[in-house]
XYZ file of C-alpha atoms in Angstrom:
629
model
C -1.782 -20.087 22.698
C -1.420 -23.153 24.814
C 1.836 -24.994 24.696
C 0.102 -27.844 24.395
C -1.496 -26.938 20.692
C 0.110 -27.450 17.521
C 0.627 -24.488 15.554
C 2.398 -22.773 12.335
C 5.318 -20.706 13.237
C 6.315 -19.865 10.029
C 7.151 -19.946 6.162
C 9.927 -19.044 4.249
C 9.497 -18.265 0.932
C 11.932 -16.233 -1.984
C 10.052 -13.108 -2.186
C 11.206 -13.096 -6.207
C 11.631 -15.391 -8.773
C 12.842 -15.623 -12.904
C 10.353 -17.781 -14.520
C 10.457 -21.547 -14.990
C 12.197 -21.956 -11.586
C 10.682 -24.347 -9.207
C 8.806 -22.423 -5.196
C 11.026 -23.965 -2.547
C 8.978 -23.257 0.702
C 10.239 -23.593 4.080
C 7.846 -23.822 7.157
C 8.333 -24.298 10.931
C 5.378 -25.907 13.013
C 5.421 -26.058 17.169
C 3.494 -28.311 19.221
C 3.741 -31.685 21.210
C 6.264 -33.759 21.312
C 5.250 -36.819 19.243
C 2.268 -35.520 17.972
C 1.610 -36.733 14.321
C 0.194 -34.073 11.974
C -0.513 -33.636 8.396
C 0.290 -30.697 6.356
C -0.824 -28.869 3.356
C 0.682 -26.527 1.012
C -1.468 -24.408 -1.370
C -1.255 -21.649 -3.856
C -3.750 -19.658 -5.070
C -6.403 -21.735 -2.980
C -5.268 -24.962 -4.565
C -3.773 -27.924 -2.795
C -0.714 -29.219 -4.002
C 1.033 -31.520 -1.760
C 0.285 -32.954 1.634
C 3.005 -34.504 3.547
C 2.610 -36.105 7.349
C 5.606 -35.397 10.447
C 5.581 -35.893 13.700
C 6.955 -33.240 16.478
C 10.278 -34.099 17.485
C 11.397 -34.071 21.192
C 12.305 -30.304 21.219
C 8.318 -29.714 20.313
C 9.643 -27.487 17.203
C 9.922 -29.417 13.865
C 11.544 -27.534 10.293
C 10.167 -28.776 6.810
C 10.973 -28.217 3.464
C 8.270 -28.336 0.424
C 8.791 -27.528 -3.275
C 6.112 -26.393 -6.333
C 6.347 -26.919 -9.638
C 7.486 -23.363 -11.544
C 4.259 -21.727 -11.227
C 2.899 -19.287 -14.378
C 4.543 -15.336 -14.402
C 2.516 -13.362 -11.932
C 1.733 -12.700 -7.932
C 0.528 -15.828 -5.959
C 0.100 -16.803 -2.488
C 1.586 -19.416 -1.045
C 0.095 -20.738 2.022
C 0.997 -23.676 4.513
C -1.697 -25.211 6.929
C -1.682 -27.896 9.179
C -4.936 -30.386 8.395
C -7.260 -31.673 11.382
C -5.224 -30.181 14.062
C -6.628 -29.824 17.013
C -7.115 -25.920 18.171
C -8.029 -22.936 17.448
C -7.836 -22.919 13.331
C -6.342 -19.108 13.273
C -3.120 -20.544 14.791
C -2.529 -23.538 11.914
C -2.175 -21.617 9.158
C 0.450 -19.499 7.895
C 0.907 -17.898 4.430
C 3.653 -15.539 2.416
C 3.546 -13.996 -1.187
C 6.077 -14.157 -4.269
C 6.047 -12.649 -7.358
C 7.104 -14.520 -10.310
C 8.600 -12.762 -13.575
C 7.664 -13.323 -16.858
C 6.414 -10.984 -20.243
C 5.435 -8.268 -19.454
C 1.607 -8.746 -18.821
C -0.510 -5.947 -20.743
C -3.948 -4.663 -21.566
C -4.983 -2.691 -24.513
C -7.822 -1.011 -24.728
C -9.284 0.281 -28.303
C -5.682 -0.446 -30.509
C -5.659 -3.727 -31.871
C -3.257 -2.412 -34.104
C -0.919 -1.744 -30.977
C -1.299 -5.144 -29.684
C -0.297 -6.272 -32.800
C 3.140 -4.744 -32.594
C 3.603 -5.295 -28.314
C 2.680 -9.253 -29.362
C 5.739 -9.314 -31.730
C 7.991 -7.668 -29.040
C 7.355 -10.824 -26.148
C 4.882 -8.738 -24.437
C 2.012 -10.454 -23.084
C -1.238 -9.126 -24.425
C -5.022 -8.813 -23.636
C -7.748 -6.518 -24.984
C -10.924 -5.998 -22.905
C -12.553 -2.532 -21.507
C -11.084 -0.050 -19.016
C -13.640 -1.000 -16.526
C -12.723 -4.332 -15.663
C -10.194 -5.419 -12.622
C -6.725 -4.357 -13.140
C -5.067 -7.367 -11.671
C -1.332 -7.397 -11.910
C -1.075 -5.967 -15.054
C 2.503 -4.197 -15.973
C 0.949 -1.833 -18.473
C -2.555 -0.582 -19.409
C -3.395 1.628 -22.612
C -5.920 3.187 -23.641
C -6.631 5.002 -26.583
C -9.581 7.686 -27.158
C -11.130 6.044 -24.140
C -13.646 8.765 -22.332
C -14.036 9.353 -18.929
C -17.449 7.747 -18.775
C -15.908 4.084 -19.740
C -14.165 3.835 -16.376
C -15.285 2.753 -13.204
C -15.883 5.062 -10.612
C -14.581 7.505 -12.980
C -11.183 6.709 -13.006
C -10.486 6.382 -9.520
C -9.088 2.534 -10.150
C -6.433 3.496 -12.760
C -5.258 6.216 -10.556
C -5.310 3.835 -7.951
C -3.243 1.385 -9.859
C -0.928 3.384 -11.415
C -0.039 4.673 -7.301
C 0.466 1.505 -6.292
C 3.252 0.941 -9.594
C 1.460 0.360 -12.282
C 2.364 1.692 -15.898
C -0.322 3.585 -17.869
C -0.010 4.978 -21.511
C -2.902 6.960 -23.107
C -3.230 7.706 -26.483
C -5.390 10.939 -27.495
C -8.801 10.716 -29.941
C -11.630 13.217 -29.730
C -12.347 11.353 -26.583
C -9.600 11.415 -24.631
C -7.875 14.113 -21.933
C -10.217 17.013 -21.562
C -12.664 16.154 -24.181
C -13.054 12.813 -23.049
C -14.033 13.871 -19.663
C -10.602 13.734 -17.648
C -10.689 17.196 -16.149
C -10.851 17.478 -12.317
C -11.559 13.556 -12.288
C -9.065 10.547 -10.392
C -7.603 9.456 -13.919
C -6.074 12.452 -14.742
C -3.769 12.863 -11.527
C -2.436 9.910 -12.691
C -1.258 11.646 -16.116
C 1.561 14.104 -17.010
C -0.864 16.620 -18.282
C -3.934 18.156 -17.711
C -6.841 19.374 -19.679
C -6.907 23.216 -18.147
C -4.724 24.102 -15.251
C -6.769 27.361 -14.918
C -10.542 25.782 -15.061
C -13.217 26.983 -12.956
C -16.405 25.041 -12.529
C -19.031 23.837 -13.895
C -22.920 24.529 -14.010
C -25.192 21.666 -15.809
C -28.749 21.692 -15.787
C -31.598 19.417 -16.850
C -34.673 20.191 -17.844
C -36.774 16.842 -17.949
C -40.334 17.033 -19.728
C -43.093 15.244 -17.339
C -46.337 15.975 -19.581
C -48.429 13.038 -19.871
C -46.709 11.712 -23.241
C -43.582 10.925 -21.112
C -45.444 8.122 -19.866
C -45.856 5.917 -23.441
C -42.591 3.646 -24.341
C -39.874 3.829 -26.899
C -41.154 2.005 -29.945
C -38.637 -0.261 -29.786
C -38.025 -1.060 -25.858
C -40.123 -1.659 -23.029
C -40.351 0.744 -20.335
C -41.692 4.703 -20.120
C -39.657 7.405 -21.382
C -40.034 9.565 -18.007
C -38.303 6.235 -16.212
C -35.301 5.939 -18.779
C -35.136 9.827 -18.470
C -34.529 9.415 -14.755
C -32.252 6.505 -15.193
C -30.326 8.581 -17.387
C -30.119 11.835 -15.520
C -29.156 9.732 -12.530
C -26.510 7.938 -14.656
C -25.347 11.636 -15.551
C -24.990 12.515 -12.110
C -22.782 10.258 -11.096
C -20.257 11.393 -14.336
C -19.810 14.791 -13.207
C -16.552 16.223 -11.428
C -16.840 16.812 -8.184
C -16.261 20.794 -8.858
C -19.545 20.722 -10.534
C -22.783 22.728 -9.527
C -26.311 20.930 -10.487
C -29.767 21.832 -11.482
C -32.824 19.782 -11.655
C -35.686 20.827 -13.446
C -38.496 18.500 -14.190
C -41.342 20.824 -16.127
C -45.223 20.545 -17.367
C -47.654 23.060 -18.349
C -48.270 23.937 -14.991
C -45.808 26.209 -12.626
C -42.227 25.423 -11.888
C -41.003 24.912 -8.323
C -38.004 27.312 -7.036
C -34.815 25.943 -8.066
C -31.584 26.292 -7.105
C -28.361 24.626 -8.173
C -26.927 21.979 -5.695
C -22.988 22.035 -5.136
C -21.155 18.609 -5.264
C -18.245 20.100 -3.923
C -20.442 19.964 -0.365
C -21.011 16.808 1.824
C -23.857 15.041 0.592
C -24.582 17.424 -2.290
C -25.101 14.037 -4.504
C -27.536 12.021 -2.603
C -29.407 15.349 -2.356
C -29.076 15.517 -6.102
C -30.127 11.909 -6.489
C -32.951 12.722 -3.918
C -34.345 14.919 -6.138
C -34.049 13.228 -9.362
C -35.915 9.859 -7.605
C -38.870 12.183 -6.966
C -39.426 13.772 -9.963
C -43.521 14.599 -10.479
C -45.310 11.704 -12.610
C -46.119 12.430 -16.052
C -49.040 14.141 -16.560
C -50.710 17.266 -18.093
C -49.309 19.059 -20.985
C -45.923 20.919 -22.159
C -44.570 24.501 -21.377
C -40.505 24.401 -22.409
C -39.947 28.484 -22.153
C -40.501 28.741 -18.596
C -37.996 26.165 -17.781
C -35.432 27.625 -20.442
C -36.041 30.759 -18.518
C -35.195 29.548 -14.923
C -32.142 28.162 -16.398
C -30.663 31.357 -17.985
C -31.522 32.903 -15.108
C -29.531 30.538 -12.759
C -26.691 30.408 -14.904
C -26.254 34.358 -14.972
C -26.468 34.045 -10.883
C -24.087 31.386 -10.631
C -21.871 33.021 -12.772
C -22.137 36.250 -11.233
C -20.969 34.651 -7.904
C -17.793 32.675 -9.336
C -16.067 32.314 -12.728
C -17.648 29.279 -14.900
C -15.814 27.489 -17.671
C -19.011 26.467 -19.161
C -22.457 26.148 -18.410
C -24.495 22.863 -19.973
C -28.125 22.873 -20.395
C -30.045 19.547 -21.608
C -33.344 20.089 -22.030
C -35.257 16.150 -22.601
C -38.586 16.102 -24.497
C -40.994 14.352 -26.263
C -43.776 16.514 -27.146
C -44.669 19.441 -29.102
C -45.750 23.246 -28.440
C -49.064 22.808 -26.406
C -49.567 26.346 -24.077
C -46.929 28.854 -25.873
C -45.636 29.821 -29.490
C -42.739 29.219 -31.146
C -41.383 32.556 -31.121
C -41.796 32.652 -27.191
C -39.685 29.327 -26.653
C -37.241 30.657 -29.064
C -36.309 33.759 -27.346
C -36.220 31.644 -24.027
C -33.600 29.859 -25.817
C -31.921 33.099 -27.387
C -31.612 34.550 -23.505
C -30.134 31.538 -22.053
C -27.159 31.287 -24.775
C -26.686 34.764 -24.255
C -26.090 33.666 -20.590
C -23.378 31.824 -22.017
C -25.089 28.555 -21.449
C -24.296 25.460 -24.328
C -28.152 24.273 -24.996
C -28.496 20.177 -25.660
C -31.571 19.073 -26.871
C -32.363 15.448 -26.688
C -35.311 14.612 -28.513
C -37.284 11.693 -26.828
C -39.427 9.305 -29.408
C -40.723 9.781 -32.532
C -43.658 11.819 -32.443
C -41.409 15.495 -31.071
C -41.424 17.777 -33.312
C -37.837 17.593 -34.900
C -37.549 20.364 -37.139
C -38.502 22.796 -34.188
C -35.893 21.861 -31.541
C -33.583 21.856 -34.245
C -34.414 25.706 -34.526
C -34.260 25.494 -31.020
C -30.585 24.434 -30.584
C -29.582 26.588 -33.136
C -25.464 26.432 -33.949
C -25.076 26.664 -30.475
C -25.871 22.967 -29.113
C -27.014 20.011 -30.901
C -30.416 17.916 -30.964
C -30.222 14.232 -30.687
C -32.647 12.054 -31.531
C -33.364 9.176 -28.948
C -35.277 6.015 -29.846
C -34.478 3.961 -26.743
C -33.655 3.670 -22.982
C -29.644 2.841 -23.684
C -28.949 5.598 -26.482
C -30.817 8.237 -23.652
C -28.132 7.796 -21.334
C -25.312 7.850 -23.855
C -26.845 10.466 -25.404
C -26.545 12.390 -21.770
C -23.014 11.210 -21.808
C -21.868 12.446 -24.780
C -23.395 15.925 -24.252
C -21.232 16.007 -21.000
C -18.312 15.389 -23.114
C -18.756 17.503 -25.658
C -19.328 20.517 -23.293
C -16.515 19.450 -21.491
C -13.960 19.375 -24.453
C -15.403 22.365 -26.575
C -12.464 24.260 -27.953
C -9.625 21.533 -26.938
C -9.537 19.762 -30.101
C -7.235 21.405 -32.421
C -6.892 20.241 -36.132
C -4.768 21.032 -39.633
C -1.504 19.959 -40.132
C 0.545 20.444 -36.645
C 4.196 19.789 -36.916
C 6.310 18.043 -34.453
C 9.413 19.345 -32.786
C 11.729 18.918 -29.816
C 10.128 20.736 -26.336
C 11.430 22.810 -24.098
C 15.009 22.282 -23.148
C 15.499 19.857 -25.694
C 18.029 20.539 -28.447
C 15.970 22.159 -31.176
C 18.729 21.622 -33.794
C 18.430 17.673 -33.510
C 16.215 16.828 -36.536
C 12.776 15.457 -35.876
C 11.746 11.729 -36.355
C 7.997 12.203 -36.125
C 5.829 12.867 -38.960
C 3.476 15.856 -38.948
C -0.080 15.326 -37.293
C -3.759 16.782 -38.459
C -5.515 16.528 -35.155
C -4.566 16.602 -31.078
C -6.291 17.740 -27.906
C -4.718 20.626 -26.397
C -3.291 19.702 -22.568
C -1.001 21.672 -20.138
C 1.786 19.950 -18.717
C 2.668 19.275 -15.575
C 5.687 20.566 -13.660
C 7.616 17.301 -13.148
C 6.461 16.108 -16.433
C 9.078 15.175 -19.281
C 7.787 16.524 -22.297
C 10.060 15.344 -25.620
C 7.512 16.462 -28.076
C 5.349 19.367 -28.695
C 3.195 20.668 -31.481
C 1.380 23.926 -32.331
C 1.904 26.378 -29.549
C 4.755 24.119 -27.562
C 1.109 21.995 -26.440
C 2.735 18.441 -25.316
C 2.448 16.625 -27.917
C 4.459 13.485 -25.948
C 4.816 13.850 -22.219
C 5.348 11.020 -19.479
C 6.612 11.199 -15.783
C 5.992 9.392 -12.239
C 3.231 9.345 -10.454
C 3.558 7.644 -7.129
C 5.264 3.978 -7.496
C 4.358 4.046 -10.949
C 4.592 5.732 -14.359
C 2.619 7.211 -16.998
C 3.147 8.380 -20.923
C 0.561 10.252 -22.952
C 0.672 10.994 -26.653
C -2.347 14.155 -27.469
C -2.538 12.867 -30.854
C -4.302 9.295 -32.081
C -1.661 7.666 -33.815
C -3.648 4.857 -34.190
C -6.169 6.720 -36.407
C -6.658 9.407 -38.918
C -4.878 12.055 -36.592
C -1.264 10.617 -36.841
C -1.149 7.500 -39.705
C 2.321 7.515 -39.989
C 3.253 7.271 -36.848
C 2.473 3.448 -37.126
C 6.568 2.261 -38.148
C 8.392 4.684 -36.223
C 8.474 2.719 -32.873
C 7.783 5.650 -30.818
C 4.769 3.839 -28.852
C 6.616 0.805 -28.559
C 9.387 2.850 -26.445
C 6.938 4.421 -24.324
C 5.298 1.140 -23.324
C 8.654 0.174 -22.097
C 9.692 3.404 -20.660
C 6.426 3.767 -18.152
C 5.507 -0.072 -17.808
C 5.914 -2.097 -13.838
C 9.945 -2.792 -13.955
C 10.612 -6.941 -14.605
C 14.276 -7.087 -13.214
C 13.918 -9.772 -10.450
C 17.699 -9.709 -8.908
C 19.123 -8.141 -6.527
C 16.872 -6.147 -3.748
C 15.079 -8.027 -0.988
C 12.776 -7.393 1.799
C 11.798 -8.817 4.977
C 8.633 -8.142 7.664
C 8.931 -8.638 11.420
C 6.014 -8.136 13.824
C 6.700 -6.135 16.962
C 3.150 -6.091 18.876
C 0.345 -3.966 16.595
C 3.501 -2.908 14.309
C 5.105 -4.680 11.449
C 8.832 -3.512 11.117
C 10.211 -3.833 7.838
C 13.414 -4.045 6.282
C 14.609 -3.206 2.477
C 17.787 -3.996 0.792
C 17.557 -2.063 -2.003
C 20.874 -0.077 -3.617
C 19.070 3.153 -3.696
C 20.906 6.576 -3.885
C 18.143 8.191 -1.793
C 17.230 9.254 1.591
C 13.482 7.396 1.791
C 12.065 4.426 -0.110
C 8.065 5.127 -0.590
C 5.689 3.037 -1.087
C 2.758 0.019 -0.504
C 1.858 -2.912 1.579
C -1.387 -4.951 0.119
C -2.821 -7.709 1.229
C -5.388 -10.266 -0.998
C -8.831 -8.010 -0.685
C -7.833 -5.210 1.330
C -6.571 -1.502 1.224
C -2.837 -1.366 0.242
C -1.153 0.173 3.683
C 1.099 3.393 2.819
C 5.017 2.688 3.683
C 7.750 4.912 4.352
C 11.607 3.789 4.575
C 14.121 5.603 5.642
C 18.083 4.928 5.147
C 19.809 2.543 8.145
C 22.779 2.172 6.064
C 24.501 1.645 3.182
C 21.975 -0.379 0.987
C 19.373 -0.552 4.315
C 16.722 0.728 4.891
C 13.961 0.489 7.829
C 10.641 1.355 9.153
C 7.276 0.457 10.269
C 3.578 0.883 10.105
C 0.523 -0.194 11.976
C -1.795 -3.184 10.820
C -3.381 -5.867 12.277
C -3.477 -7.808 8.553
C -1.425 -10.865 8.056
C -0.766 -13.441 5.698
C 0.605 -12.659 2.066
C 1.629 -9.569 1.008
C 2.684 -7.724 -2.034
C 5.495 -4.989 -0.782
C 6.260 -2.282 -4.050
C 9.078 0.455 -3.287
C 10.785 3.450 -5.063
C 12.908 6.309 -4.420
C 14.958 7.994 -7.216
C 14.750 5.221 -10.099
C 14.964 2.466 -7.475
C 12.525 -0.106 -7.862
C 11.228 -3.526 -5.367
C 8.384 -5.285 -6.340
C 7.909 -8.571 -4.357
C 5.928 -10.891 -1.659
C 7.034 -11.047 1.784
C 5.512 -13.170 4.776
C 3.542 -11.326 7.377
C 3.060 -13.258 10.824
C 0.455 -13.095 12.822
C -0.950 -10.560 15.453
C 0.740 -11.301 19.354
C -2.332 -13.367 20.427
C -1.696 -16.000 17.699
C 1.967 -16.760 19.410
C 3.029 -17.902 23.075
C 3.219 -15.168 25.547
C 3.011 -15.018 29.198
C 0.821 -12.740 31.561
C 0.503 -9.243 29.836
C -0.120 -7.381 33.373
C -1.105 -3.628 31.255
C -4.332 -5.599 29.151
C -5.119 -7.219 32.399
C -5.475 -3.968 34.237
C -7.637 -2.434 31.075
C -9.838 -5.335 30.971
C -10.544 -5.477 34.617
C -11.297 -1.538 34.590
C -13.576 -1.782 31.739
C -15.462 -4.282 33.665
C -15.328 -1.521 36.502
C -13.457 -4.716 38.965
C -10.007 -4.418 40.270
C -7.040 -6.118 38.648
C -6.066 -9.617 40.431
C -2.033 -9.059 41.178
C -0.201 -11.999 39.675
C 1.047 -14.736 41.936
C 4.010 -14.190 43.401
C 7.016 -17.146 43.346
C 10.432 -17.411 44.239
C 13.860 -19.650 42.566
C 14.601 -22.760 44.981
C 18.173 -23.843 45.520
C 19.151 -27.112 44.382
C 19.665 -27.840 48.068
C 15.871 -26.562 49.358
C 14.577 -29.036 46.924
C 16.144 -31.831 47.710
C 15.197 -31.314 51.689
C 11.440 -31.067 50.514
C 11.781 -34.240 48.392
C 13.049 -36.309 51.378
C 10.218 -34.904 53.624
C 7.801 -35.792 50.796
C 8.609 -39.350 51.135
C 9.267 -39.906 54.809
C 5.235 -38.485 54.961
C 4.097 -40.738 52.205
C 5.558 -43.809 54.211
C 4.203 -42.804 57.626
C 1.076 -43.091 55.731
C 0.936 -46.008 54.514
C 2.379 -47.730 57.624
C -1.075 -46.130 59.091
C -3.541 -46.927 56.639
C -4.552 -50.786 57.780
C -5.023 -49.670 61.302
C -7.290 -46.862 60.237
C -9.309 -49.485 58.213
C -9.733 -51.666 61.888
């Protein structure tokens, strides 16, 4: 950076601040002496003061700005220098701070909940589990399923890592029935659905005959394309441990099939590959050959590794064309004798109904679809069920104190008639079980942040009375982002491509853990170690800059805050940098130029040169009218 060019140097601003107090903001800019320049501040993107200076003599000038008490939440705060002239990296200069406030929730499915958090101060929302988590301190979510988040969870778990609090309430759609097993959400949780799963094996068999090409009665579009949409859409629900088979079927022969692992690098786009290219409808319908290749597959598959279940959705419109009843129905007697769940999703209303309900006998279901959007839930939902089968327990389950608790304390819950059977984990705190000691309560940490489950619905028919007895209300302020603003600061300093950074946090523990995010990028991972009583240091590599969020813990240790990150070296003064000179000049294959060379004149050296200087300059012009003759 020339001298010459103005520039931000850098802003100061309180990392942390109570509500309803006003952003002081401090900010140092370098350039020419005298130079007149006009400076911005902004938050969030929008200008709120501008205020002209002019570089005093020493070329560095300090000035102080203020903000209104801006609302409870994370905001940047960013000083630039307007119509200054060079390069526009250098005039600009930006740190974070977070402001307390309620505690900023969102409730998903339990109106009833928010109800009650609304009356406690808590700041509220309701919306869906799929949209942006923000800088919320709590999300629940009650009898939510798997299916409902985006990229199947991988954002809560994602959130709650990064400090977030998370409570989920149980439903027939939640934990392992809603779809949580061997997914991102539920490494985020204090249970699991079934420590001791193995994988599992689902298979569609999609009808192509000719009929497959008419529409729904009721929406435009052909069956066979909202069939592919929807097997596509199933696809992308399945746990990674899962094996899939693809079977699209006519009258005619079936093409060799064989289960595709997702477990294995690319095993999806294959999968999707295959789905994409599924035959055209044409030609009539032949459902016991299919049925057959899938029993058959499931008994290899099975043969080869332990299953927990096998799923088998067979989609079709038509009716028994080129075989008899009885021969379709011991297709589908051998492939539930493979151990295989059978799903029958009856496409339009001309199938023959009362057949594939033979067909799925007590074993599987048949659902009747009537449109594009209930054939992909439909898909959905037979996921789930398979999923969950045997995890929902019901009658009247009675609470009481877990392990290590003191069982002679009298309980304070009321008895439940319905929960989903988990496992704890290890670390998990489990207050409550039910049944069999099955968690019936459980919460514990899960990187910065926390979590709380309850199996049961106490927002529904499962646990009614559990509405007064303020259990959920404690939970939401057990596992929810801490609010305390006092006490622990933080600072960043940028030594070359590192950022070194510095916590004063009262922590009884050896290491601090935690994040570094910047506005639209990956959070950066962050390690501290102890440096001293109340101290602690360390560093990481990142070119980013700007405003950044810093979260800590260790033990019960908490820092949640904005800190200022300066620039990268090239955006400050340095000199000559002799070991980037020597790699640029070999990667142009040249040799490096040596730097010049100088020396330190005495006072006395320069003060002979100066008197030379001027004896020749008046030799000179004593000369210069006889030249001109």
């Amino acid at each position: 950076v020339p001298r010459d060019e103005p520039r931000m140097t850098g802003v100061v601003v309180p990392g942390r601040l109570p509500p309803g107090v006003p952003v002081f903001v401090g900010a140092t800019i370098s350039g020419p002496p005298g130079l007149a320049l006009l400076v911005e501040l902004r938050i969030d993107g929008h200008s709120t003061t501008s205020r002209g200076l002019v570089i005093s003599a020493s070329g560095r000038t300090s000035l102080a700005l203020s903000v209104a008490p801006p609302a409870p939440g994370w905001h940047e705060v960013v000083v630039a220098l307007r119509g200054a002239p060079g390069a526009p990296e250098n005039d600009v200069a930006a740190a974070g701070v977070l402001v307390g406030g309620p505690p900023r929730v969102r409730i998903v499915n339990a109106p009833a909940f928010a109800r009650e958090l609304r009356t406690l101060g808590y700041d509220v929302g309701e919306g869906a589990a799929d949209e942006p988590l923000g800088n919320l301190d709590l999300l629940v979510l009650r009898n939510v399923p798997v299916t409902q988040f985006e990229r199947s969870g991988a954002a809560v778990r994602e959130y709650v890592e990064a400090g977030g609090g998370l409570l989920v309430l149980g439903g027939p759609r939640s934990f392992g029935p809603g779809g949580y097993s061997g997914r991102p959400v539920e490494d985020a949780l204090p249970v699991r659905g079934d420590p001791a799963r193995d994988g599992l094996l689902a298979v569609v068999l999609l009808d192509c005959s000719g009929t497959m090409r008419e529409s729904f009665s009721n929406s435009p579009g052909a069956k066979l394309d909202a069939a592919r949409s929807a097997v596509a859409k199933l696809l992308s629900s399945l746990p990674d441990d899962a094996d899939f088979l693809f079977v699209p079927f006519t009258a005619g022969p079936l093409a060799d099939g064989l289960p595709l692992s997702l477990r294995e690098p690319g095993g999806r786009e294959r999968a999707a590959a295959l789905i994409a290219a599924a035959r055209e409808a044409r030609g009539g319908t032949a459902i016991a050959p299919p049925l057959r290749m899938a029993g058959a597959v499931a008994r290899e598959v099975a043969a080869t590794r332990p299953l927990r279940r096998t799923l088998v959705i067979l989609v079709t419109d038509g009716r028994l064309e080129e075989e008899t009843a009885d021969e379709v129905l011991d297709a589908a007697l051998s492939l539930r004798r493979a151990g295989a769940r059978l799903e029958v999703l009856s496409v339009g209303a001309d199938a023959d109904r009362g057949f594939l309900s033979r067909l799925a006998d007590s074993a599987g279901r048949v659902v009747e679809v009537e449109s594009d959007g209930g054939l992909r839930d439909a898909f959905l939902d037979a996921l789930l069920s398979a999923e969950g089968e045997g995890m929902i327990l019901s009658g009247t389950l009675h609470a009481r104190r877990g392990p290590g608790r003191d069982p002679e304390e009298p309980a304070i819950l009321p008895a439940v008639s319905g929960m989903v059977r988990t496992w704890a984990r290890a670390a998990a705190e489990v207050p409550w079980v039910a049944g069999d000691d099955i968690p019936l309560v459980a919460h514990g940490r899960f990187g910065l942040g926390r979590s709380a489950v309850v199996t049961t619905d106490p927002c529904g028919d499962w646990a009614p009375g559990w509405a007064g007895s303020g259990l959920l209300s404690a939970l939401a302020d057990l596992v929810r982002r801490p609010a305390a603003l006092s006490g622990p600061r933080a600072e960043v300093r940028r030594d070359g491509p590192h950022l070194l950074l510095t916590a004063h946090v009262d922590a009884p523990v050896a290491e601090l853990r935690g994040s570094l995010g910047f506005a639209g990028g990956t959070p950066v991972p962050v390690v501290l170690h102890a440096a001293g009583p109340g101290r602690y240091e360390g560093r990481v590599r990142t070119d980013a800059w700007g405003a950044a969020r810093l979260t800590l813990a260790g033990g019960e240790s908490v820092f949640d805050g904005g800190v200022a990150v300066s620039g990268p070296s090239e955006y400050g003064e340095s000199g000559q940098d002799p070991a980037r000179l020597s790699a640029l000049a070999d990667a142009f294959g040249e040799p490096a130029v040596p730097p010049r060379g100088g020396f330190a004149a005495s006072p006395f050296v320069a003060l002979i040169g100066l008197v030379i200087f001027l004896v020749d300059r008046t030799l000179l012009l004593k000369k210069r009218p006889l030249r001109r003759r």
